[in-house]
mmCIF file with all atom_site columns, C-alpha atoms in Angstrom:
data_model
loop_
_atom_site.group_PDB
_atom_site.id
_atom_site.type_symbol
_atom_site.label_atom_id
_atom_site.label_alt_id
_atom_site.label_comp_id
_atom_site.label_asym_id
_atom_site.label_entity_id
_atom_site.label_seq_id
_atom_site.pdbx_PDB_ins_code
_atom_site.Cartn_x
_atom_site.Cartn_y
_atom_site.Cartn_z
_atom_site.occupancy
_atom_site.B_iso_or_equiv
_atom_site.pdbx_formal_charge
_atom_site.auth_seq_id
_atom_site.auth_comp_id
_atom_site.auth_asym_id
_atom_site.auth_atom_id
_atom_site.pdbx_PDB_model_num
ATOM 1   C CA . UNK A 1 1   ? 286.346 139.770 10.155 1.00 0.00 ? 364 UNK A CA 1
ATOM 2   C CA . UNK A 1 2   ? 285.231 140.301 13.620 1.00 0.00 ? 365 UNK A CA 1
ATOM 3   C CA . UNK A 1 3   ? 282.662 143.412 13.421 1.00 0.00 ? 366 UNK A CA 1
ATOM 4   C CA . UNK A 1 4   ? 282.094 146.236 15.355 1.00 0.00 ? 367 UNK A CA 1
ATOM 5   C CA . UNK A 1 5   ? 278.872 146.658 17.281 1.00 0.00 ? 368 UNK A CA 1
ATOM 6   C CA . UNK A 1 6   ? 276.307 149.713 15.858 1.00 0.00 ? 369 UNK A CA 1
ATOM 7   C CA . UNK A 1 7   ? 275.546 152.111 18.304 1.00 0.00 ? 370 UNK A CA 1
ATOM 8   C CA . UNK A 1 8   ? 271.687 150.515 18.449 1.00 0.00 ? 371 UNK A CA 1
ATOM 9   C CA . UNK A 1 9   ? 273.085 147.122 18.774 1.00 0.00 ? 372 UNK A CA 1
ATOM 10  C CA . UNK A 1 10  ? 275.426 147.983 21.267 1.00 0.00 ? 373 UNK A CA 1
ATOM 11  C CA . UNK A 1 11  ? 274.287 145.761 24.587 1.00 0.00 ? 374 UNK A CA 1
ATOM 12  C CA . UNK A 1 12  ? 272.472 147.457 27.724 1.00 0.00 ? 375 UNK A CA 1
ATOM 13  C CA . UNK A 1 13  ? 273.209 146.894 31.619 1.00 0.00 ? 376 UNK A CA 1
ATOM 14  C CA . UNK A 1 14  ? 269.793 145.140 32.433 1.00 0.00 ? 377 UNK A CA 1
ATOM 15  C CA . UNK A 1 15  ? 268.948 144.168 29.376 1.00 0.00 ? 378 UNK A CA 1
ATOM 16  C CA . UNK A 1 16  ? 267.564 140.393 28.077 1.00 0.00 ? 379 UNK A CA 1
ATOM 17  C CA . UNK A 1 17  ? 270.596 138.724 25.766 1.00 0.00 ? 380 UNK A CA 1
ATOM 18  C CA . UNK A 1 18  ? 271.158 135.565 24.889 1.00 0.00 ? 381 UNK A CA 1
ATOM 19  C CA . UNK A 1 19  ? 274.026 134.047 27.314 1.00 0.00 ? 382 UNK A CA 1
ATOM 20  C CA . UNK A 1 20  ? 277.622 132.783 26.082 1.00 0.00 ? 383 UNK A CA 1
ATOM 21  C CA . UNK A 1 21  ? 278.162 129.280 26.209 1.00 0.00 ? 384 UNK A CA 1
ATOM 22  C CA . UNK A 1 22  ? 281.473 127.248 26.975 1.00 0.00 ? 385 UNK A CA 1
ATOM 23  C CA . UNK A 1 23  ? 280.831 123.742 24.938 1.00 0.00 ? 386 UNK A CA 1
ATOM 24  C CA . UNK A 1 24  ? 282.031 121.191 26.807 1.00 0.00 ? 387 UNK A CA 1
ATOM 25  C CA . UNK A 1 25  ? 283.211 118.973 24.395 1.00 0.00 ? 388 UNK A CA 1
ATOM 26  C CA . UNK A 1 26  ? 285.435 121.507 22.405 1.00 0.00 ? 389 UNK A CA 1
ATOM 27  C CA . UNK A 1 27  ? 289.041 121.033 22.405 1.00 0.00 ? 390 UNK A CA 1
ATOM 28  C CA . UNK A 1 28  ? 289.612 124.999 21.816 1.00 0.00 ? 391 UNK A CA 1
ATOM 29  C CA . UNK A 1 29  ? 292.529 126.258 23.647 1.00 0.00 ? 392 UNK A CA 1
ATOM 30  C CA . UNK A 1 30  ? 290.627 129.459 24.533 1.00 0.00 ? 393 UNK A CA 1
ATOM 31  C CA . UNK A 1 31  ? 287.543 127.578 25.030 1.00 0.00 ? 394 UNK A CA 1
ATOM 32  C CA . UNK A 1 32  ? 289.235 124.955 27.056 1.00 0.00 ? 395 UNK A CA 1
ATOM 33  C CA . UNK A 1 33  ? 291.493 128.495 29.334 1.00 0.00 ? 396 UNK A CA 1
ATOM 34  C CA . UNK A 1 34  ? 287.719 129.776 29.809 1.00 0.00 ? 397 UNK A CA 1
ATOM 35  C CA . UNK A 1 35  ? 286.246 126.689 31.252 1.00 0.00 ? 398 UNK A CA 1
ATOM 36  C CA . UNK A 1 36  ? 289.261 126.298 33.520 1.00 0.00 ? 399 UNK A CA 1
ATOM 37  C CA . UNK A 1 37  ? 288.663 130.272 34.987 1.00 0.00 ? 400 UNK A CA 1
ATOM 38  C CA . UNK A 1 38  ? 284.869 129.956 35.477 1.00 0.00 ? 401 UNK A CA 1
ATOM 39  C CA . UNK A 1 39  ? 284.814 125.997 36.520 1.00 0.00 ? 402 UNK A CA 1
ATOM 40  C CA . UNK A 1 40  ? 288.590 125.700 38.282 1.00 0.00 ? 403 UNK A CA 1
ATOM 41  C CA . UNK A 1 41  ? 290.203 128.787 39.166 1.00 0.00 ? 404 UNK A CA 1
ATOM 42  C CA . UNK A 1 42  ? 287.231 130.698 40.562 1.00 0.00 ? 405 UNK A CA 1
ATOM 43  C CA . UNK A 1 43  ? 285.524 127.677 42.586 1.00 0.00 ? 406 UNK A CA 1
ATOM 44  C CA . UNK A 1 44  ? 289.449 127.307 44.030 1.00 0.00 ? 407 UNK A CA 1
ATOM 45  C CA . UNK A 1 45  ? 288.217 130.520 46.601 1.00 0.00 ? 408 UNK A CA 1
ATOM 46  C CA . UNK A 1 46  ? 285.841 128.750 48.355 1.00 0.00 ? 409 UNK A CA 1
ATOM 47  C CA . UNK A 1 47  ? 288.151 125.628 50.081 1.00 0.00 ? 410 UNK A CA 1
ATOM 48  C CA . UNK A 1 48  ? 290.732 128.102 51.195 1.00 0.00 ? 411 UNK A CA 1
ATOM 49  C CA . UNK A 1 49  ? 288.539 131.135 52.845 1.00 0.00 ? 412 UNK A CA 1
ATOM 50  C CA . UNK A 1 50  ? 286.144 128.640 54.592 1.00 0.00 ? 413 UNK A CA 1
ATOM 51  C CA . UNK A 1 51  ? 289.384 126.871 55.958 1.00 0.00 ? 414 UNK A CA 1
ATOM 52  C CA . UNK A 1 52  ? 291.056 129.857 56.737 1.00 0.00 ? 415 UNK A CA 1
ATOM 53  C CA . UNK A 1 53  ? 288.001 131.017 58.581 1.00 0.00 ? 416 UNK A CA 1
ATOM 54  C CA . UNK A 1 54  ? 288.044 127.831 60.327 1.00 0.00 ? 417 UNK A CA 1
ATOM 55  C CA . UNK A 1 55  ? 291.448 128.583 61.845 1.00 0.00 ? 418 UNK A CA 1
ATOM 56  C CA . UNK A 1 56  ? 290.498 132.337 62.883 1.00 0.00 ? 419 UNK A CA 1
ATOM 57  C CA . UNK A 1 57  ? 287.493 130.677 64.728 1.00 0.00 ? 420 UNK A CA 1
ATOM 58  C CA . UNK A 1 58  ? 290.386 128.302 66.559 1.00 0.00 ? 421 UNK A CA 1
ATOM 59  C CA . UNK A 1 59  ? 292.934 130.674 67.201 1.00 0.00 ? 422 UNK A CA 1
ATOM 60  C CA . UNK A 1 60  ? 289.945 132.564 68.993 1.00 0.00 ? 423 UNK A CA 1
ATOM 61  C CA . UNK A 1 61  ? 289.784 135.638 66.750 1.00 0.00 ? 424 UNK A CA 1
ATOM 62  C CA . UNK A 1 62  ? 287.467 137.793 68.497 1.00 0.00 ? 425 UNK A CA 1
ATOM 63  C CA . UNK A 1 63  ? 289.810 137.396 72.011 1.00 0.00 ? 426 UNK A CA 1
ATOM 64  C CA . UNK A 1 64  ? 292.771 137.958 70.424 1.00 0.00 ? 427 UNK A CA 1
ATOM 65  C CA . UNK A 1 65  ? 293.556 140.544 67.359 1.00 0.00 ? 428 UNK A CA 1
ATOM 66  C CA . UNK A 1 66  ? 289.955 141.077 67.108 1.00 0.00 ? 429 UNK A CA 1
ATOM 67  C CA . UNK A 1 67  ? 287.960 143.017 64.974 1.00 0.00 ? 430 UNK A CA 1
ATOM 68  C CA . UNK A 1 68  ? 291.131 145.585 63.873 1.00 0.00 ? 431 UNK A CA 1
ATOM 69  C CA . UNK A 1 69  ? 292.137 142.067 61.885 1.00 0.00 ? 432 UNK A CA 1
ATOM 70  C CA . UNK A 1 70  ? 288.438 140.732 60.768 1.00 0.00 ? 433 UNK A CA 1
ATOM 71  C CA . UNK A 1 71  ? 287.520 144.117 59.164 1.00 0.00 ? 434 UNK A CA 1
ATOM 72  C CA . UNK A 1 72  ? 290.995 143.708 57.515 1.00 0.00 ? 435 UNK A CA 1
ATOM 73  C CA . UNK A 1 73  ? 289.415 140.366 56.172 1.00 0.00 ? 436 UNK A CA 1
ATOM 74  C CA . UNK A 1 74  ? 286.342 141.968 54.884 1.00 0.00 ? 437 UNK A CA 1
ATOM 75  C CA . UNK A 1 75  ? 288.776 144.580 52.872 1.00 0.00 ? 438 UNK A CA 1
ATOM 76  C CA . UNK A 1 76  ? 290.607 141.556 51.026 1.00 0.00 ? 439 UNK A CA 1
ATOM 77  C CA . UNK A 1 77  ? 286.837 139.603 50.262 1.00 0.00 ? 440 UNK A CA 1
ATOM 78  C CA . UNK A 1 78  ? 286.486 143.035 48.706 1.00 0.00 ? 441 UNK A CA 1
ATOM 79  C CA . UNK A 1 79  ? 289.362 143.556 47.319 1.00 0.00 ? 442 UNK A CA 1
ATOM 80  C CA . UNK A 1 80  ? 289.059 140.353 45.359 1.00 0.00 ? 443 UNK A CA 1
ATOM 81  C CA . UNK A 1 81  ? 285.673 139.822 44.780 1.00 0.00 ? 444 UNK A CA 1
ATOM 82  C CA . UNK A 1 82  ? 285.019 143.235 43.111 1.00 0.00 ? 445 UNK A CA 1
ATOM 83  C CA . UNK A 1 83  ? 286.990 142.348 40.094 1.00 0.00 ? 446 UNK A CA 1
ATOM 84  C CA . UNK A 1 84  ? 285.645 138.974 40.248 1.00 0.00 ? 447 UNK A CA 1
ATOM 85  C CA . UNK A 1 85  ? 282.491 140.695 39.371 1.00 0.00 ? 448 UNK A CA 1
ATOM 86  C CA . UNK A 1 86  ? 283.573 142.855 36.772 1.00 0.00 ? 449 UNK A CA 1
ATOM 87  C CA . UNK A 1 87  ? 284.951 139.945 34.896 1.00 0.00 ? 450 UNK A CA 1
ATOM 88  C CA . UNK A 1 88  ? 281.960 138.387 35.336 1.00 0.00 ? 451 UNK A CA 1
ATOM 89  C CA . UNK A 1 89  ? 279.745 140.726 33.858 1.00 0.00 ? 452 UNK A CA 1
ATOM 90  C CA . UNK A 1 90  ? 281.342 143.782 32.180 1.00 0.00 ? 453 UNK A CA 1
ATOM 91  C CA . UNK A 1 91  ? 283.096 143.571 28.883 1.00 0.00 ? 454 UNK A CA 1
ATOM 92  C CA . UNK A 1 92  ? 286.785 142.577 29.068 1.00 0.00 ? 455 UNK A CA 1
ATOM 93  C CA . UNK A 1 93  ? 288.458 146.108 28.184 1.00 0.00 ? 456 UNK A CA 1
ATOM 94  C CA . UNK A 1 94  ? 291.361 148.238 29.460 1.00 0.00 ? 457 UNK A CA 1
ATOM 95  C CA . UNK A 1 95  ? 289.538 149.834 32.033 1.00 0.00 ? 458 UNK A CA 1
ATOM 96  C CA . UNK A 1 96  ? 288.519 146.463 33.943 1.00 0.00 ? 459 UNK A CA 1
ATOM 97  C CA . UNK A 1 97  ? 292.025 145.103 32.844 1.00 0.00 ? 460 UNK A CA 1
ATOM 98  C CA . UNK A 1 98  ? 293.746 147.855 34.975 1.00 0.00 ? 461 UNK A CA 1
ATOM 99  C CA . UNK A 1 99  ? 291.355 147.539 37.981 1.00 0.00 ? 462 UNK A CA 1
ATOM 100 C CA . UNK A 1 100 ? 292.116 143.835 38.229 1.00 0.00 ? 463 UNK A CA 1
ATOM 101 C CA . UNK A 1 101 ? 295.801 144.404 38.124 1.00 0.00 ? 464 UNK A CA 1
ATOM 102 C CA . UNK A 1 102 ? 295.400 147.599 40.359 1.00 0.00 ? 465 UNK A CA 1
ATOM 103 C CA . UNK A 1 103 ? 292.898 145.135 42.873 1.00 0.00 ? 466 UNK A CA 1
ATOM 104 C CA . UNK A 1 104 ? 295.764 142.619 43.135 1.00 0.00 ? 467 UNK A CA 1
ATOM 105 C CA . UNK A 1 105 ? 298.559 144.645 44.027 1.00 0.00 ? 468 UNK A CA 1
ATOM 106 C CA . UNK A 1 106 ? 296.219 145.673 46.655 1.00 0.00 ? 469 UNK A CA 1
ATOM 107 C CA . UNK A 1 107 ? 295.407 142.428 47.987 1.00 0.00 ? 470 UNK A CA 1
ATOM 108 C CA . UNK A 1 108 ? 298.812 141.480 47.906 1.00 0.00 ? 471 UNK A CA 1
ATOM 109 C CA . UNK A 1 109 ? 299.836 144.213 50.424 1.00 0.00 ? 472 UNK A CA 1
ATOM 110 C CA . UNK A 1 110 ? 296.508 144.249 52.408 1.00 0.00 ? 473 UNK A CA 1
ATOM 111 C CA . UNK A 1 111 ? 297.590 140.430 52.730 1.00 0.00 ? 474 UNK A CA 1
ATOM 112 C CA . UNK A 1 112 ? 300.840 141.761 54.597 1.00 0.00 ? 475 UNK A CA 1
ATOM 113 C CA . UNK A 1 113 ? 299.442 144.088 56.708 1.00 0.00 ? 476 UNK A CA 1
ATOM 114 C CA . UNK A 1 114 ? 296.916 141.273 57.656 1.00 0.00 ? 477 UNK A CA 1
ATOM 115 C CA . UNK A 1 115 ? 299.584 139.376 58.848 1.00 0.00 ? 478 UNK A CA 1
ATOM 116 C CA . UNK A 1 116 ? 301.547 141.614 60.549 1.00 0.00 ? 479 UNK A CA 1
ATOM 117 C CA . UNK A 1 117 ? 298.271 142.984 62.274 1.00 0.00 ? 480 UNK A CA 1
ATOM 118 C CA . UNK A 1 118 ? 298.138 138.842 63.715 1.00 0.00 ? 481 UNK A CA 1
ATOM 119 C CA . UNK A 1 119 ? 301.322 138.244 64.407 1.00 0.00 ? 482 UNK A CA 1
ATOM 120 C CA . UNK A 1 120 ? 301.962 138.661 68.101 1.00 0.00 ? 483 UNK A CA 1
ATOM 121 C CA . UNK A 1 121 ? 298.356 138.887 69.078 1.00 0.00 ? 484 UNK A CA 1
ATOM 122 C CA . UNK A 1 122 ? 297.212 134.794 68.065 1.00 0.00 ? 485 UNK A CA 1
ATOM 123 C CA . UNK A 1 123 ? 298.910 131.735 66.844 1.00 0.00 ? 486 UNK A CA 1
ATOM 124 C CA . UNK A 1 124 ? 299.756 131.460 63.291 1.00 0.00 ? 487 UNK A CA 1
ATOM 125 C CA . UNK A 1 125 ? 300.196 128.046 62.148 1.00 0.00 ? 488 UNK A CA 1
ATOM 126 C CA . UNK A 1 126 ? 302.131 126.805 59.453 1.00 0.00 ? 489 UNK A CA 1
ATOM 127 C CA . UNK A 1 127 ? 298.698 125.413 57.737 1.00 0.00 ? 490 UNK A CA 1
ATOM 128 C CA . UNK A 1 128 ? 297.069 128.729 58.345 1.00 0.00 ? 491 UNK A CA 1
ATOM 129 C CA . UNK A 1 129 ? 300.130 130.102 56.506 1.00 0.00 ? 492 UNK A CA 1
ATOM 130 C CA . UNK A 1 130 ? 299.860 128.017 53.840 1.00 0.00 ? 493 UNK A CA 1
ATOM 131 C CA . UNK A 1 131 ? 296.197 128.352 53.352 1.00 0.00 ? 494 UNK A CA 1
ATOM 132 C CA . UNK A 1 132 ? 296.986 132.278 52.994 1.00 0.00 ? 495 UNK A CA 1
ATOM 133 C CA . UNK A 1 133 ? 299.275 131.427 50.016 1.00 0.00 ? 496 UNK A CA 1
ATOM 134 C CA . UNK A 1 134 ? 296.521 129.877 48.263 1.00 0.00 ? 497 UNK A CA 1
ATOM 135 C CA . UNK A 1 135 ? 294.178 133.149 49.017 1.00 0.00 ? 498 UNK A CA 1
ATOM 136 C CA . UNK A 1 136 ? 296.988 135.536 47.645 1.00 0.00 ? 499 UNK A CA 1
ATOM 137 C CA . UNK A 1 137 ? 298.336 133.893 44.369 1.00 0.00 ? 500 UNK A CA 1
ATOM 138 C CA . UNK A 1 138 ? 294.522 133.103 43.294 1.00 0.00 ? 501 UNK A CA 1
ATOM 139 C CA . UNK A 1 139 ? 293.205 136.911 42.044 1.00 0.00 ? 502 UNK A CA 1
ATOM 140 C CA . UNK A 1 140 ? 296.701 137.337 39.835 1.00 0.00 ? 503 UNK A CA 1
ATOM 141 C CA . UNK A 1 141 ? 295.677 133.627 38.871 1.00 0.00 ? 504 UNK A CA 1
ATOM 142 C CA . UNK A 1 142 ? 292.355 134.776 37.726 1.00 0.00 ? 505 UNK A CA 1
ATOM 143 C CA . UNK A 1 143 ? 293.865 138.090 36.293 1.00 0.00 ? 506 UNK A CA 1
ATOM 144 C CA . UNK A 1 144 ? 296.636 135.884 34.234 1.00 0.00 ? 507 UNK A CA 1
ATOM 145 C CA . UNK A 1 145 ? 293.928 133.548 32.470 1.00 0.00 ? 508 UNK A CA 1
ATOM 146 C CA . UNK A 1 146 ? 291.662 136.802 31.924 1.00 0.00 ? 509 UNK A CA 1
ATOM 147 C CA . UNK A 1 147 ? 294.522 138.881 30.289 1.00 0.00 ? 510 UNK A CA 1
ATOM 148 C CA . UNK A 1 148 ? 295.499 135.479 28.292 1.00 0.00 ? 511 UNK A CA 1
ATOM 149 C CA . UNK A 1 149 ? 292.294 135.641 27.294 1.00 0.00 ? 512 UNK A CA 1
ATOM 150 C CA . UNK A 1 150 ? 291.917 139.065 25.919 1.00 0.00 ? 513 UNK A CA 1
ATOM 151 C CA . UNK A 1 151 ? 295.053 140.139 24.431 1.00 0.00 ? 514 UNK A CA 1
ATOM 152 C CA . UNK A 1 152 ? 293.552 141.883 21.960 1.00 0.00 ? 515 UNK A CA 1
ATOM 153 C CA . UNK A 1 153 ? 292.749 144.339 24.899 1.00 0.00 ? 516 UNK A CA 1
ATOM 154 C CA . UNK A 1 154 ? 295.631 144.053 26.875 1.00 0.00 ? 517 UNK A CA 1
ATOM 155 C CA . UNK A 1 155 ? 297.456 145.742 23.417 1.00 0.00 ? 518 UNK A CA 1
ATOM 156 C CA . UNK A 1 156 ? 294.893 148.565 23.481 1.00 0.00 ? 519 UNK A CA 1
ATOM 157 C CA . UNK A 1 157 ? 295.847 149.125 27.150 1.00 0.00 ? 520 UNK A CA 1
ATOM 158 C CA . UNK A 1 158 ? 299.432 149.436 26.421 1.00 0.00 ? 521 UNK A CA 1
ATOM 159 C CA . UNK A 1 159 ? 298.520 151.663 23.649 1.00 0.00 ? 522 UNK A CA 1
ATOM 160 C CA . UNK A 1 160 ? 296.472 153.345 26.294 1.00 0.00 ? 523 UNK A CA 1
ATOM 161 C CA . UNK A 1 161 ? 293.089 152.792 25.045 1.00 0.00 ? 524 UNK A CA 1
ATOM 162 C CA . UNK A 1 162 ? 291.714 152.704 21.204 1.00 0.00 ? 525 UNK A CA 1
ATOM 163 C CA . UNK A 1 163 ? 289.088 154.887 22.027 1.00 0.00 ? 526 UNK A CA 1
ATOM 164 C CA . UNK A 1 164 ? 287.068 156.230 24.939 1.00 0.00 ? 527 UNK A CA 1
ATOM 165 C CA . UNK A 1 165 ? 284.750 153.009 25.167 1.00 0.00 ? 528 UNK A CA 1
ATOM 166 C CA . UNK A 1 166 ? 288.099 151.391 26.284 1.00 0.00 ? 529 UNK A CA 1
ATOM 167 C CA . UNK A 1 167 ? 287.498 152.967 29.657 1.00 0.00 ? 530 UNK A CA 1
ATOM 168 C CA . UNK A 1 168 ? 284.005 152.848 30.290 1.00 0.00 ? 531 UNK A CA 1
ATOM 169 C CA . UNK A 1 169 ? 282.413 150.462 31.690 1.00 0.00 ? 532 UNK A CA 1
ATOM 170 C CA . UNK A 1 170 ? 279.653 148.056 29.228 1.00 0.00 ? 533 UNK A CA 1
ATOM 171 C CA . UNK A 1 171 ? 277.544 145.020 30.617 1.00 0.00 ? 534 UNK A CA 1
ATOM 172 C CA . UNK A 1 172 ? 279.113 141.470 29.156 1.00 0.00 ? 535 UNK A CA 1
ATOM 173 C CA . UNK A 1 173 ? 277.803 140.321 25.137 1.00 0.00 ? 536 UNK A CA 1
ATOM 174 C CA . UNK A 1 174 ? 276.599 138.049 25.026 1.00 0.00 ? 537 UNK A CA 1
ATOM 175 C CA . UNK A 1 175 ? 276.717 137.639 28.813 1.00 0.00 ? 538 UNK A CA 1
ATOM 176 C CA . UNK A 1 176 ? 277.229 134.527 30.902 1.00 0.00 ? 539 UNK A CA 1
ATOM 177 C CA . UNK A 1 177 ? 274.677 132.140 31.454 1.00 0.00 ? 540 UNK A CA 1
ATOM 178 C CA . UNK A 1 178 ? 272.356 133.123 34.445 1.00 0.00 ? 541 UNK A CA 1
ATOM 179 C CA . UNK A 1 179 ? 272.123 129.800 35.891 1.00 0.00 ? 542 UNK A CA 1
ATOM 180 C CA . UNK A 1 180 ? 276.442 130.031 35.918 1.00 0.00 ? 543 UNK A CA 1
ATOM 181 C CA . UNK A 1 181 ? 276.140 133.702 37.691 1.00 0.00 ? 544 UNK A CA 1
ATOM 182 C CA . UNK A 1 182 ? 273.407 132.495 40.386 1.00 0.00 ? 545 UNK A CA 1
ATOM 183 C CA . UNK A 1 183 ? 275.015 129.684 41.371 1.00 0.00 ? 546 UNK A CA 1
ATOM 184 C CA . UNK A 1 184 ? 278.621 131.199 41.648 1.00 0.00 ? 547 UNK A CA 1
ATOM 185 C CA . UNK A 1 185 ? 276.789 134.113 44.148 1.00 0.00 ? 548 UNK A CA 1
ATOM 186 C CA . UNK A 1 186 ? 275.024 131.470 45.911 1.00 0.00 ? 549 UNK A CA 1
ATOM 187 C CA . UNK A 1 187 ? 278.588 129.768 46.595 1.00 0.00 ? 550 UNK A CA 1
ATOM 188 C CA . UNK A 1 188 ? 280.152 133.056 47.504 1.00 0.00 ? 551 UNK A CA 1
ATOM 189 C CA . UNK A 1 189 ? 277.468 133.638 50.249 1.00 0.00 ? 552 UNK A CA 1
ATOM 190 C CA . UNK A 1 190 ? 277.626 130.184 51.379 1.00 0.00 ? 553 UNK A CA 1
ATOM 191 C CA . UNK A 1 191 ? 281.121 129.882 51.622 1.00 0.00 ? 554 UNK A CA 1
ATOM 192 C CA . UNK A 1 192 ? 282.625 133.469 52.178 1.00 0.00 ? 555 UNK A CA 1
ATOM 193 C CA . UNK A 1 193 ? 280.151 135.985 52.917 1.00 0.00 ? 556 UNK A CA 1
ATOM 194 C CA . UNK A 1 194 ? 278.593 134.021 56.074 1.00 0.00 ? 557 UNK A CA 1
ATOM 195 C CA . UNK A 1 195 ? 281.538 132.862 57.294 1.00 0.00 ? 558 UNK A CA 1
ATOM 196 C CA . UNK A 1 196 ? 283.225 136.098 57.638 1.00 0.00 ? 559 UNK A CA 1
ATOM 197 C CA . UNK A 1 197 ? 279.949 137.704 58.486 1.00 0.00 ? 560 UNK A CA 1
ATOM 198 C CA . UNK A 1 198 ? 280.042 135.532 61.252 1.00 0.00 ? 561 UNK A CA 1
ATOM 199 C CA . UNK A 1 199 ? 283.242 136.001 61.949 1.00 0.00 ? 562 UNK A CA 1
ATOM 200 C CA . UNK A 1 200 ? 282.848 139.597 62.894 1.00 0.00 ? 563 UNK A CA 1
ATOM 201 C CA . UNK A 1 201 ? 279.764 139.200 64.389 1.00 0.00 ? 564 UNK A CA 1
ATOM 202 C CA . UNK A 1 202 ? 281.583 137.250 67.048 1.00 0.00 ? 565 UNK A CA 1
ATOM 203 C CA . UNK A 1 203 ? 283.611 140.325 67.307 1.00 0.00 ? 566 UNK A CA 1
ATOM 204 C CA . UNK A 1 204 ? 281.400 142.857 67.260 1.00 0.00 ? 567 UNK A CA 1
ATOM 205 C CA . UNK A 1 205 ? 279.844 141.208 70.383 1.00 0.00 ? 568 UNK A CA 1
ATOM 206 C CA . UNK A 1 206 ? 283.259 140.248 72.164 1.00 0.00 ? 569 UNK A CA 1
ATOM 207 C CA . UNK A 1 207 ? 283.706 144.067 72.108 1.00 0.00 ? 570 UNK A CA 1
ATOM 208 C CA . UNK A 1 208 ? 281.054 145.063 73.729 1.00 0.00 ? 571 UNK A CA 1
ATOM 209 C CA . UNK A 1 209 ? 281.608 142.202 76.019 1.00 0.00 ? 572 UNK A CA 1
ATOM 210 C CA . UNK A 1 210 ? 285.144 143.158 76.879 1.00 0.00 ? 573 UNK A CA 1
ATOM 211 C CA . UNK A 1 211 ? 285.629 146.835 75.491 1.00 0.00 ? 574 UNK A CA 1
ATOM 212 C CA . UNK A 1 212 ? 287.990 147.554 72.395 1.00 0.00 ? 575 UNK A CA 1
ATOM 213 C CA . UNK A 1 213 ? 291.236 145.499 72.068 1.00 0.00 ? 576 UNK A CA 1
ATOM 214 C CA . UNK A 1 214 ? 294.689 146.695 73.470 1.00 0.00 ? 577 UNK A CA 1
ATOM 215 C CA . UNK A 1 215 ? 296.907 147.953 70.825 1.00 0.00 ? 578 UNK A CA 1
ATOM 216 C CA . UNK A 1 216 ? 299.544 146.042 69.037 1.00 0.00 ? 579 UNK A CA 1
ATOM 217 C CA . UNK A 1 217 ? 302.000 143.739 71.156 1.00 0.00 ? 580 UNK A CA 1
ATOM 218 C CA . UNK A 1 218 ? 305.073 144.679 71.116 1.00 0.00 ? 581 UNK A CA 1
ATOM 219 C CA . UNK A 1 219 ? 307.453 142.754 69.063 1.00 0.00 ? 582 UNK A CA 1
ATOM 220 C CA . UNK A 1 220 ? 309.604 140.735 70.497 1.00 0.00 ? 583 UNK A CA 1
ATOM 221 C CA . UNK A 1 221 ? 312.957 139.737 69.358 1.00 0.00 ? 584 UNK A CA 1
ATOM 222 C CA . UNK A 1 222 ? 313.272 136.470 67.586 1.00 0.00 ? 585 UNK A CA 1
ATOM 223 C CA . UNK A 1 223 ? 309.811 135.910 67.827 1.00 0.00 ? 586 UNK A CA 1
ATOM 224 C CA . UNK A 1 224 ? 308.338 134.012 64.445 1.00 0.00 ? 587 UNK A CA 1
ATOM 225 C CA . UNK A 1 225 ? 305.604 133.377 62.259 1.00 0.00 ? 588 UNK A CA 1
ATOM 226 C CA . UNK A 1 226 ? 303.950 131.613 64.881 1.00 0.00 ? 589 UNK A CA 1
ATOM 227 C CA . UNK A 1 227 ? 302.976 134.112 67.359 1.00 0.00 ? 590 UNK A CA 1
#
């Protein structure tokens, strides 16, 4: 039987606690799913993120759709990254599940806005469209895996939350290993923050050099995704 933590034993943010472990030799379905989420689904974000940045650079985003589209890219990274940080550091409860689901929905809507901004301003090749497909589905995949791993919290959410604790943020107990969190943060910095920061910098330099970009191009009847 699972025992509930007493008020004095509840984890606190910043406290030192032994890290949780997902044993590599376990064939338990829950452990295997957790391993795949942490070491499979989340790292899959990095390759398409870098590939998408390379596509923006190839089509000279700074001289076409410009700062507007680059800022939308930064917004989408925040929409995807915020729930990931919560899932890695906070106890999964109805509040966190609601944030994940809402962020995934908003991310999908922002992705449509992104393509609408870029269409007619720069070339969007079929390869870039395929990359977008990966980036759009990953937040949904991560949310789905988290939901399956915490079905008791899904039931609590459907009941409106079993207590006030269900709608507050609490540190994960036990926390994930510090080495994993540090490695993931380093990977996000190298493969997401730095490339898209460089893109924003190029766009800012283009604005200073050429002035603000003109308004969106007129829609040409029959024009496809390729601009």
